[in-house]
Steps between C-alpha positions, in 0.01 A plus 500: 500500500469519877758659729567433866553770758435612855236742620681800650198724554128433536218754496149375438510305174811683381847354548863556414690188399879470505584278204874537547561726201548812711167669428196389708194430289154631601252213491135431572308183572233343285149553635392712796621278783867494594687271738852619415727624781822695518783245495315254277680339209278513193477418134404796283422574137596830343202677348708796381851636538417650839211286630436139588238265640555247779417153374598284795626515859785256557486280813551696821706408804288714731229763485448757774153648499217622717126453462160579639168327434466645150843557347870424513786749488824353367816644656799312354598165351817291512644671807742349749416726792252755626652803673237660724588864563375673816619816670543660841244756383222509398362206698473169318247220518589165660201350322625602156845354577340175613285478189794569268703232678214250467473569126876449464509186716215347299720531189821394683659840445761626747408800714722784618393803703658843460454762769553834328547853639708375793641850534170586671638393836194599704276245331767235435444307828125470435558377145758247617261368762227469239726291274639284780227236464600446134874504578441236770347275235819521293402762244811717442459867593739757354511851645605788275424848378428510127655847470836404652546123530293332227806302388464284811220326313698431184677179618163347586379561146803350329426226250124510558182649363341690789173690526454794735158525664370733765252765600512844344731738686755241611772644273498222242551739208787673680660160555462408132651830388793459739576148374433583134594864433339512155175334614309828483595558139426137417157527660416810297601320181294196598199719577533665162526164324197366688315830448415494871563874542441617854446144620873433524477353851227250416703250303757242606845545351802269478846660520833321448747549786768307314517210257371254764285715729161659435271714712127540443333809642128463567232761574440592864252277682224593741355152518603144414208266440550125526167375366681256269641298792324217683508481878753217490733707283472793737575295811802338332631846407532572874836325527482468880180293464662232286641274777145458636303461180369148444520415870155621607237245600275606214634526148296813423592674828475880466706555820214673673344316794509150353609229746839348437640795304879470484552868434311652794742375772788664309299822493425479872866435586624793291674291233263660251466876524147607592497788252594263219222261595259794511602581141432140399161511672401820320601354165315171545207606716593272792 
């Protein structure tokens, strides 16, 4: 008999599945290849009292992942919003933010930005300026300090499944522990169940905030490949481009130096931010 449950932790080919009976069940996949993500709903078969095998992934609403030319790295499935965590220090990458936003936009997932460590007042103005281009596009930016004001984020998580993403060192773990006081203990138990030992920070984990709200913590990122996206998907993910798309003289316009490009005049007039267009150009080779 098969059971249904949700993946609450993923590490390699080893998973913990919440079947609703109060005790998560360690599971593996059949075969060597796995395309299961934290947040997936799955069908499983018990192989023993304390072990199961994943038989089927139920249809997903969304899948957030990154990729390069050779492999994909799944981050989370069935999420309502991506919360990108950056900090006043150390410095954060605009390019990584842009790439994470593109991946989210391509799956129609909401995006929120959190600026952490706002108690570091000397670097706060620089960080604010860096985020201004995203705020101007309508992406919400919340300023807080995970050690003292993490609860400011809680209302934005209410009733949703959210995934935290960000570079290492941005204070994501501190934020998780502030919102979920027993997260550290839960992570140790999950690591033990997955037999991941010292690799406790390398797996994605889903934590319940309340009966209707869930938070997925993901490993720190240093890169965010988008090899799985076509150029048209990337350009559409730049939300400020959308009013001009389809209005160029040539249907396959790359928005470089082609005559009759509808987007270039908006760039020249400042309606499209030059740094954002530069990001697009780097991603598409324009």
